[in-house]
PDB file of C-alpha atoms in Angstrom:
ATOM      1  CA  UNK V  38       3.311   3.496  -4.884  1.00 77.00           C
ATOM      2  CA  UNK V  39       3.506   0.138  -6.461  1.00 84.00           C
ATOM      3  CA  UNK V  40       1.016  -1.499  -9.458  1.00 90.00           C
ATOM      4  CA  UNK V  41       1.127  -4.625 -10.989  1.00 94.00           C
ATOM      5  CA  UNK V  42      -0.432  -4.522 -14.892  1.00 96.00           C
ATOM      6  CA  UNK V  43      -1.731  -8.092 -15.636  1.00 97.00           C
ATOM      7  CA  UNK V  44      -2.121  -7.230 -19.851  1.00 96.00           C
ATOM      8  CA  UNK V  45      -3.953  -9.993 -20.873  1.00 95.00           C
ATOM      9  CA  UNK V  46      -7.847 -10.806 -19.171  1.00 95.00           C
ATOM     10  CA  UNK V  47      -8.093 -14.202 -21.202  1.00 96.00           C
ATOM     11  CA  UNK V  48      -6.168 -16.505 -22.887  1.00 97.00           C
ATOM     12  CA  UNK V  49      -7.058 -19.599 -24.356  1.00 97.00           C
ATOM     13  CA  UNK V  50      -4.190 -22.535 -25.039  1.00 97.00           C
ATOM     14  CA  UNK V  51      -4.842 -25.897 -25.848  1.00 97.00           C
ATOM     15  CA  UNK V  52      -3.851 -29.066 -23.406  1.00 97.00           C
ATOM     16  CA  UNK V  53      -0.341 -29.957 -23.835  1.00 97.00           C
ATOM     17  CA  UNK V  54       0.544 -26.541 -25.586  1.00 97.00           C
ATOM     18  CA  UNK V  55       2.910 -23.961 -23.449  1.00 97.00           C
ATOM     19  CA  UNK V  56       1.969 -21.329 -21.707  1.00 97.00           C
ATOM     20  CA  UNK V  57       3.050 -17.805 -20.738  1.00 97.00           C
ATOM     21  CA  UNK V  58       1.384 -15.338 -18.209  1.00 98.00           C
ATOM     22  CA  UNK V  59       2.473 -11.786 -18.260  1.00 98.00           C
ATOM     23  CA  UNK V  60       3.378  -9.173 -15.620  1.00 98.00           C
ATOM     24  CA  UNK V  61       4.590  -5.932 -15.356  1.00 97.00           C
ATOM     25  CA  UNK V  62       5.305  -3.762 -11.827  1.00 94.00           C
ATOM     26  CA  UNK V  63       6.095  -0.523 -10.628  1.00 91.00           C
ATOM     27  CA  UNK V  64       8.163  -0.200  -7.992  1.00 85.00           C
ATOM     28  CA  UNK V  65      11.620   1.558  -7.042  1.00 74.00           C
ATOM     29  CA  UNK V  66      13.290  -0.476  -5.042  1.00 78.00           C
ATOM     30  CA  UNK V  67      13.522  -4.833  -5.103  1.00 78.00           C
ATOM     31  CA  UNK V  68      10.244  -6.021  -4.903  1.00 87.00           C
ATOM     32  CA  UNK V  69       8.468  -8.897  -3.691  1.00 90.00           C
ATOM     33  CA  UNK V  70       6.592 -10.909  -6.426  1.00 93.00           C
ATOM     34  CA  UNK V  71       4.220 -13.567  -6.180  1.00 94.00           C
ATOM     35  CA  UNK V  72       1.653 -15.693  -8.432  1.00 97.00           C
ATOM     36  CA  UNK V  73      -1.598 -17.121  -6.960  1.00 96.00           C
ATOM     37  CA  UNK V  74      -3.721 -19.542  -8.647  1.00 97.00           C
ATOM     38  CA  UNK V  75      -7.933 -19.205  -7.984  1.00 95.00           C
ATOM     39  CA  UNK V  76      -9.982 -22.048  -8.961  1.00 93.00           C
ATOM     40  CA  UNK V  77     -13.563 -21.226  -9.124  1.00 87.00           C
ATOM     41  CA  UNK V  78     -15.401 -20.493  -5.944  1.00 85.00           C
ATOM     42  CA  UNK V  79     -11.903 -21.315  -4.037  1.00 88.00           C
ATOM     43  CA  UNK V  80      -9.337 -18.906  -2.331  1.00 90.00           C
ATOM     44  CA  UNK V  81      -6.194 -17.774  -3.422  1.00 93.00           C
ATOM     45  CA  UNK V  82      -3.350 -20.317  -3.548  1.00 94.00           C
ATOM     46  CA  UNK V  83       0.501 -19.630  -3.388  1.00 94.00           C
ATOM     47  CA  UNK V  84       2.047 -20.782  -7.221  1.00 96.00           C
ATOM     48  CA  UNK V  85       5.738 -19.182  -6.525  1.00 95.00           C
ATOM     49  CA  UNK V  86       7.457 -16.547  -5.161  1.00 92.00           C
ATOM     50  CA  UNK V  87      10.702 -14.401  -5.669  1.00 92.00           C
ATOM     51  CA  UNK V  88      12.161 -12.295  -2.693  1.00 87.00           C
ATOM     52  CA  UNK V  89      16.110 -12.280  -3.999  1.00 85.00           C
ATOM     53  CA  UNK V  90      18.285 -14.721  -5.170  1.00 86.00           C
ATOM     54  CA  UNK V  91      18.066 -17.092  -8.755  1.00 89.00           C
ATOM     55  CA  UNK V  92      15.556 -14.677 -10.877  1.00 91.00           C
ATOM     56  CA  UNK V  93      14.359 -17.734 -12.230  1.00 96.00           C
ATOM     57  CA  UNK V  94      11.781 -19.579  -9.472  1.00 96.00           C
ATOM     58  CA  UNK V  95      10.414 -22.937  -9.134  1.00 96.00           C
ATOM     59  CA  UNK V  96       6.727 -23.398  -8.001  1.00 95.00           C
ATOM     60  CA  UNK V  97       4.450 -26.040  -7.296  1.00 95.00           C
ATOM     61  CA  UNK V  98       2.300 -27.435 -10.292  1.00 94.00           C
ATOM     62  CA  UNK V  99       4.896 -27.477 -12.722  1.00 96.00           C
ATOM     63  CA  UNK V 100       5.434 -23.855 -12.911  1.00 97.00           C
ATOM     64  CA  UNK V 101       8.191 -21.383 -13.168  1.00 97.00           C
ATOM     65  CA  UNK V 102       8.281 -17.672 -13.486  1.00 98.00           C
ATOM     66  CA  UNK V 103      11.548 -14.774 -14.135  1.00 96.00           C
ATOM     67  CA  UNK V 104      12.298 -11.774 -12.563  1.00 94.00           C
ATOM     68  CA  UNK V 105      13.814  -9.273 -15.121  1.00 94.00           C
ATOM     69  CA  UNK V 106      14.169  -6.047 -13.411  1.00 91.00           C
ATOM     70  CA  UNK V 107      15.479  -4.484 -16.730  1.00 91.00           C
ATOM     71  CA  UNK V 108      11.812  -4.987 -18.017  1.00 94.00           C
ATOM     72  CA  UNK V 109      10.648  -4.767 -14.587  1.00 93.00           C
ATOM     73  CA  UNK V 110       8.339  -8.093 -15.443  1.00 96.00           C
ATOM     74  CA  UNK V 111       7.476 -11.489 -14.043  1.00 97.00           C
ATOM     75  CA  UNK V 112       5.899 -13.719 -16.141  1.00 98.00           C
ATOM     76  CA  UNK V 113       4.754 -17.408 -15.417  1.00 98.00           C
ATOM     77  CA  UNK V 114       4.996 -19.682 -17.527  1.00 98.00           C
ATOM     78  CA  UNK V 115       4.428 -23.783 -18.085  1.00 98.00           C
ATOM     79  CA  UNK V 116       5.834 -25.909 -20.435  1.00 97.00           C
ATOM     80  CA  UNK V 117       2.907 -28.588 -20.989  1.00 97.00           C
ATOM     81  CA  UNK V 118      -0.576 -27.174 -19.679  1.00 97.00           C
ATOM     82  CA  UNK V 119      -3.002 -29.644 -18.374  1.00 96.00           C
ATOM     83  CA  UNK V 120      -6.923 -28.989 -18.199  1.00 95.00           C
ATOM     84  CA  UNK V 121      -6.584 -29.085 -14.512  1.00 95.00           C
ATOM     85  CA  UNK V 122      -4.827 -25.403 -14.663  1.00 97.00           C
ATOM     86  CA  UNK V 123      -7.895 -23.677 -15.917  1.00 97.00           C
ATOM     87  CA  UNK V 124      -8.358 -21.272 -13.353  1.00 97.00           C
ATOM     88  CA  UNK V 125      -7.586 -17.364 -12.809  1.00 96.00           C
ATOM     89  CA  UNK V 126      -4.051 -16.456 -12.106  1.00 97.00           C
ATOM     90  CA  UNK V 127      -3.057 -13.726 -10.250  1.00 96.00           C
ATOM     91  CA  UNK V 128       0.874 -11.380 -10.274  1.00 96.00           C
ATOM     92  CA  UNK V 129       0.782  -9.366  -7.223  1.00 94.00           C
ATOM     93  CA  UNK V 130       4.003  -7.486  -5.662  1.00 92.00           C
ATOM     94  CA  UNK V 131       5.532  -6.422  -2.215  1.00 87.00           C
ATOM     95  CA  UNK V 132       8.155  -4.482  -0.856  1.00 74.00           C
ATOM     96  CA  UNK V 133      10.425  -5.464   2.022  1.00 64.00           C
ATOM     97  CA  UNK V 134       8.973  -4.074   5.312  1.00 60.00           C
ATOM     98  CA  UNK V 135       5.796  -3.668   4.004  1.00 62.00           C
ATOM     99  CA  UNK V 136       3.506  -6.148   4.745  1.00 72.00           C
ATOM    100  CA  UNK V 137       0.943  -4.844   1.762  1.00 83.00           C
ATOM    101  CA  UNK V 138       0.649  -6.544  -1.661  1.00 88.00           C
ATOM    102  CA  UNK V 139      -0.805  -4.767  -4.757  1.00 91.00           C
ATOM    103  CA  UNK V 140      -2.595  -7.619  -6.976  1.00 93.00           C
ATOM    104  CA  UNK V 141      -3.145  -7.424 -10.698  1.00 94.00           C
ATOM    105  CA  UNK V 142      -6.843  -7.377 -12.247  1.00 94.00           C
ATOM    106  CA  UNK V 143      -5.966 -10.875 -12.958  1.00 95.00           C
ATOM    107  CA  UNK V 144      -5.289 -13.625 -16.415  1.00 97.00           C
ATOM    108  CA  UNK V 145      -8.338 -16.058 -16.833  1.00 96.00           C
ATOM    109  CA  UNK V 146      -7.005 -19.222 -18.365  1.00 97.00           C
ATOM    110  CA  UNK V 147      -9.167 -21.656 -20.537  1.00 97.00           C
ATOM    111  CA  UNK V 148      -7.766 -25.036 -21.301  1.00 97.00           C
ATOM    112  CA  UNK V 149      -8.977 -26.434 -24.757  1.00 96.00           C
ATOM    113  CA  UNK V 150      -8.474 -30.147 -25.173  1.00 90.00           C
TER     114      UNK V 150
ATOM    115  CA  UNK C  24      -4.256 -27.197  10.382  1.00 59.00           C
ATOM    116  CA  UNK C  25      -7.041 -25.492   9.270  1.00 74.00           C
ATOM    117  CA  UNK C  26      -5.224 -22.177   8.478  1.00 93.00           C
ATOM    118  CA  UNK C  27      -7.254 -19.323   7.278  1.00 95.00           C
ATOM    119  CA  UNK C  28     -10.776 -19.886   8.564  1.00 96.00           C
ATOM    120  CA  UNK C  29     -13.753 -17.510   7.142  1.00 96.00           C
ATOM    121  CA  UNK C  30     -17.478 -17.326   7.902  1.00 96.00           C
ATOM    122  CA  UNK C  31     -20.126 -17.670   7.025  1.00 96.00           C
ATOM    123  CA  UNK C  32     -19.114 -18.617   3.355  1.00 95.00           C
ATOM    124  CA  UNK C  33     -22.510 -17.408   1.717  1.00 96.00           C
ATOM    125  CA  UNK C  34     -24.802 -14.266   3.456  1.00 95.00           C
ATOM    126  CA  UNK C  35     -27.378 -12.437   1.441  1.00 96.00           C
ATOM    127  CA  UNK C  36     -28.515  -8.875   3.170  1.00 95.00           C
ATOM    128  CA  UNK C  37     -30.805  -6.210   2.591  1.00 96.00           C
ATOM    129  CA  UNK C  38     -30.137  -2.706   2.000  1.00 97.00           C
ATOM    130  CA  UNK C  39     -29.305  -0.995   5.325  1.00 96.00           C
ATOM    131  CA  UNK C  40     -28.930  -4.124   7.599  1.00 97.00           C
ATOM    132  CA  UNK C  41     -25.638  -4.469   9.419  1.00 96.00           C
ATOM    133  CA  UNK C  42     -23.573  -7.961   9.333  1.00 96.00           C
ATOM    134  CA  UNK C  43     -19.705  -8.581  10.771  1.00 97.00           C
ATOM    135  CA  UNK C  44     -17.652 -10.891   8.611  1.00 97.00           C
ATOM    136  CA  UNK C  45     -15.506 -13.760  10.823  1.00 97.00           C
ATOM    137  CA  UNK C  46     -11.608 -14.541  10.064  1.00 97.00           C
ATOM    138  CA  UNK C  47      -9.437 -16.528  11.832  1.00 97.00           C
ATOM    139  CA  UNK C  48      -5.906 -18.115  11.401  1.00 96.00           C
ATOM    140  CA  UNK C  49      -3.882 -20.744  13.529  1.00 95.00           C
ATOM    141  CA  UNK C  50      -0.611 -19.858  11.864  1.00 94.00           C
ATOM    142  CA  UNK C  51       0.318 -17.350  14.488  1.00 93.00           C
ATOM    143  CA  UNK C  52       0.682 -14.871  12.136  1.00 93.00           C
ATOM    144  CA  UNK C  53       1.136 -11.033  12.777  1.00 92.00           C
ATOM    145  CA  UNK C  54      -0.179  -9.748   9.731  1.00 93.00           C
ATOM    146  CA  UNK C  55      -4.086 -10.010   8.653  1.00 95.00           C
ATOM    147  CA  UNK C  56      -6.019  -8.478   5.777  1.00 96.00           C
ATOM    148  CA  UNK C  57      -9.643  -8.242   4.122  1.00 97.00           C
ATOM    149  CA  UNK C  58      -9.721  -7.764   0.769  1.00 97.00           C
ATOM    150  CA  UNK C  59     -12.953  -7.498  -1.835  1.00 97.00           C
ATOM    151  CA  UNK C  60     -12.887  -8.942  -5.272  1.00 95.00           C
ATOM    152  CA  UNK C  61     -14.841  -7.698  -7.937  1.00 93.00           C
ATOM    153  CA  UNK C  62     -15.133  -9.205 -11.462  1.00 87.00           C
ATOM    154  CA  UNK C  63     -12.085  -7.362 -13.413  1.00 84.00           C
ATOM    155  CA  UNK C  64     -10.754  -5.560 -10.745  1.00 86.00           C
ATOM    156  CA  UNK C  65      -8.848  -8.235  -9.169  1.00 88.00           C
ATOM    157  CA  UNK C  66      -8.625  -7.854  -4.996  1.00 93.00           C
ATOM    158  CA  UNK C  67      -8.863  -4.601  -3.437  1.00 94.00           C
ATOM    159  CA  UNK C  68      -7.474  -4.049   0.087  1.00 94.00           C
ATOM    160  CA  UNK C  69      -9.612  -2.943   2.626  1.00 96.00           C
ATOM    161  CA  UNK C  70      -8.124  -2.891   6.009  1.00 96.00           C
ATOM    162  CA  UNK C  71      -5.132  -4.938   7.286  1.00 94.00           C
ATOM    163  CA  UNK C  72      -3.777  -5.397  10.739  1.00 94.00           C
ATOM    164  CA  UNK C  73       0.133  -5.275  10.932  1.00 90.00           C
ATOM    165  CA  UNK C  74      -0.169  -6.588  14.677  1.00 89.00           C
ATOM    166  CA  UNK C  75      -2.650  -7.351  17.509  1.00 89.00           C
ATOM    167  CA  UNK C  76      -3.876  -3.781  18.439  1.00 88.00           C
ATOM    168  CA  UNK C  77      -3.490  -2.078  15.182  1.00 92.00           C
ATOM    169  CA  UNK C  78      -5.004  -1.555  12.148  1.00 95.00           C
ATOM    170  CA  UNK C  79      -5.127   0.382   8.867  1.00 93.00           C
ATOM    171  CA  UNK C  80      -7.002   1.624   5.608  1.00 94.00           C
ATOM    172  CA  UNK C  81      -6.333   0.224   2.587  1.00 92.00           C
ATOM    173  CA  UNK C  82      -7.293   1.287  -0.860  1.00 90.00           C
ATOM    174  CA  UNK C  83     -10.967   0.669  -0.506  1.00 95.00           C
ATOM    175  CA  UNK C  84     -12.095   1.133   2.911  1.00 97.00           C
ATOM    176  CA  UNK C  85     -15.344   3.175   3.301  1.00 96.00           C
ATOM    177  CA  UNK C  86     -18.461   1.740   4.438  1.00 96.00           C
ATOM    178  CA  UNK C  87     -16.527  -0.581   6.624  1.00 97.00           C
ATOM    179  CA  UNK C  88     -14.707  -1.393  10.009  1.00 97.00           C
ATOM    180  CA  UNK C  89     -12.836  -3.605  11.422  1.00 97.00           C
ATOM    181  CA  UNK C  90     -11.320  -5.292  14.787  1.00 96.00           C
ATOM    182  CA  UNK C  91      -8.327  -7.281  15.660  1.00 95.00           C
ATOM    183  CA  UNK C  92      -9.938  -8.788  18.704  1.00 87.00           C
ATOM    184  CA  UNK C  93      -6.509 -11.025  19.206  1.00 94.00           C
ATOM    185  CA  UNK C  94      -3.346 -12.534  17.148  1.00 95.00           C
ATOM    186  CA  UNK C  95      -5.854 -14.824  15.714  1.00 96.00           C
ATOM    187  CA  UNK C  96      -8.920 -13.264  14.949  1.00 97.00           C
ATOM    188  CA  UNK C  97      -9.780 -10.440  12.525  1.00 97.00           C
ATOM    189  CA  UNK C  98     -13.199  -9.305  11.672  1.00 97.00           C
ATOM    190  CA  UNK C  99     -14.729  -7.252   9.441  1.00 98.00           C
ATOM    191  CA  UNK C 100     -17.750  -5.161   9.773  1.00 97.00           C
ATOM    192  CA  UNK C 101     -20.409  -3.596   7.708  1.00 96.00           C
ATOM    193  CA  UNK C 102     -22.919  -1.094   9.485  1.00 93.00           C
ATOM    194  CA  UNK C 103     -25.306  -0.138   6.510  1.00 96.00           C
ATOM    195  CA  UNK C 104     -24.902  -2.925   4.246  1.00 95.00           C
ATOM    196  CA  UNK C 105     -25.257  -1.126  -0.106  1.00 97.00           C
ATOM    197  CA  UNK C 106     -25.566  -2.863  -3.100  1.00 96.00           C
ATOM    198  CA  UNK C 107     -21.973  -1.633  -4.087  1.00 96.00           C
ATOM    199  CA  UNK C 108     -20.886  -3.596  -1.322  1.00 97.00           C
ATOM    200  CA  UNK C 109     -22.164  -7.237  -3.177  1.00 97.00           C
ATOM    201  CA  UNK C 110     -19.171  -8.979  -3.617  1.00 97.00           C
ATOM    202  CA  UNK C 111     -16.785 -12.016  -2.538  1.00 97.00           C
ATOM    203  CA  UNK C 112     -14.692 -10.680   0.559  1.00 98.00           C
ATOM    204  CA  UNK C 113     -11.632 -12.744   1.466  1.00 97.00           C
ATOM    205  CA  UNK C 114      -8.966 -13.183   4.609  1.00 97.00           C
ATOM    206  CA  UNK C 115      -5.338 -13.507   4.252  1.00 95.00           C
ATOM    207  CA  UNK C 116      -2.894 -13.796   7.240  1.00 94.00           C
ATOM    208  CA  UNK C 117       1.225 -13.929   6.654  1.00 91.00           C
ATOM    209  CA  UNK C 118       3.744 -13.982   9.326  1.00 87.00           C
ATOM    210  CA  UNK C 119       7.172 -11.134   8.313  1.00 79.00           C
ATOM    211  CA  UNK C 120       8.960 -12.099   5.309  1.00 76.00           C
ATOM    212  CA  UNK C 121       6.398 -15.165   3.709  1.00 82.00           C
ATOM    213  CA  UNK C 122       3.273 -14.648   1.225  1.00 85.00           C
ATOM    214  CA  UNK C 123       0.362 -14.257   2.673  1.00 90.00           C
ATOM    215  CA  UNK C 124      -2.223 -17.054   3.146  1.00 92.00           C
ATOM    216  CA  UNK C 125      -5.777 -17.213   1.845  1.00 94.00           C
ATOM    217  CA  UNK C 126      -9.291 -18.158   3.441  1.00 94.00           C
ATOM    218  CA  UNK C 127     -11.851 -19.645   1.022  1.00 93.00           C
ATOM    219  CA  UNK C 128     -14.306 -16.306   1.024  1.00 95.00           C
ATOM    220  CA  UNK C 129     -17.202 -15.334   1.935  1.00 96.00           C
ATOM    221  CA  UNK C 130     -19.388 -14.518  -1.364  1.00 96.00           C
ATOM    222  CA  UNK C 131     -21.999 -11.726  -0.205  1.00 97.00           C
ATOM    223  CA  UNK C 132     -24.893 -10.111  -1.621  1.00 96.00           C
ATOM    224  CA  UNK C 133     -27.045  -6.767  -0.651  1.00 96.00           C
ATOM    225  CA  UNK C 134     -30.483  -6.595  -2.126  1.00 95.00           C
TER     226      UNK C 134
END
């Protein structure tokens, strides 16, 4: 079965200052990976995603995350955070021909100016 | 496009009374899901629905059901609303091969 481990609850980084998000998975095979971004009271939106290919993705917002199967982690990171990107940030992972994604317990970024 | 549509977005029950959550996507995707999230626990699956005309359990699915009525519409239902039950429930719809796609939630609580 797969798991996604989401390490820290809350971090704290002042505006301007960069930013990484960590996560670890379990899975056996290539997995899907994904970050969503949750503004309060709002739904899940789509940050990036990484089904093959360039480890290293582009996503909207000005962010970017790796794939590093030899740590078997895929962290987001920024390099300039803004106070708009307060919000809770989510890893979750998928596996081809499965159409179910496991989700992390979630990062709660607070922007200080 | 409206894309993944939930209602109602706010519903407070009582112990013991029934409700159906609403979901509905105009993405013609295949794939639909409810999930629950809980403060530190991230979301939860309940059910999903690989296609029109099936569905499955997911990690957390007692005290609930749920029907694909058609491609577009997914609803979940609780028959004896609990207080363990209090919390946001949310949509998500993907077509094979692309992330899934999020409604706004439906935040409910069981008195």
């Amino acid at each position: 079965a797969q798991s996604v481990t989401q390490p820290d609850i809350h971090i704290t980084v002042s505006e301007g200052a960069s930013l990484e998000l960590r996560c670890n998975y379990s899975y056996g095979a290539t997995p899907y990976l994904f970050w969503y971004v949750q503004s309060p009271g709002q739904g899940l939106q789509l940050l990036l995603k990484y089904f093959s290919g360039d480890t290293l993705v582009q996503g909207i917002k000005g962010f970017e995350a790796e794939f590093k199967r030899s740590q078997s982690s895929f962290n987001l990171r920024k390099p300039s955070v803004h106070w708009s990107d307060a919000a809770e940030y989510f890893c979750a992972v998928g596996a081809n021909g499965n159409e179910k994604l496991t989700f992390g317990t979630g990062t709660r970024l607070t922007i200080i100016p | 496009n409206a894309g993944v549509t939930q209602t109602p977005k706010f519903q407070v029950l009582k112990t013991g009374q029934s409700m159906t959550l609403q979901c509905a996507q105009d993405m013609n995707h295949n794939s639909m899901y409810w999930y629950r999230q809980d403060p530190g626990m991230g979301l939860r699956l309940i059910y999903y629905s690989a296609s029109e005309g099936t569905t499955d359990k997911g990690e957390v699915p007692n005290g609930y059901n749920v029907s694909r009525l058609n491609k577009r519409e997914f609803s979940l239902r609780l028959e004896s609303a609990a207080p363990s039950q209090t919390s946001v429930y949310f949509c998500a719809s993907m077509r094979e091969m692309s992330p899934q796609h999020f409604g706004d939630g439906t935040r409910l609580s069981i008195l």
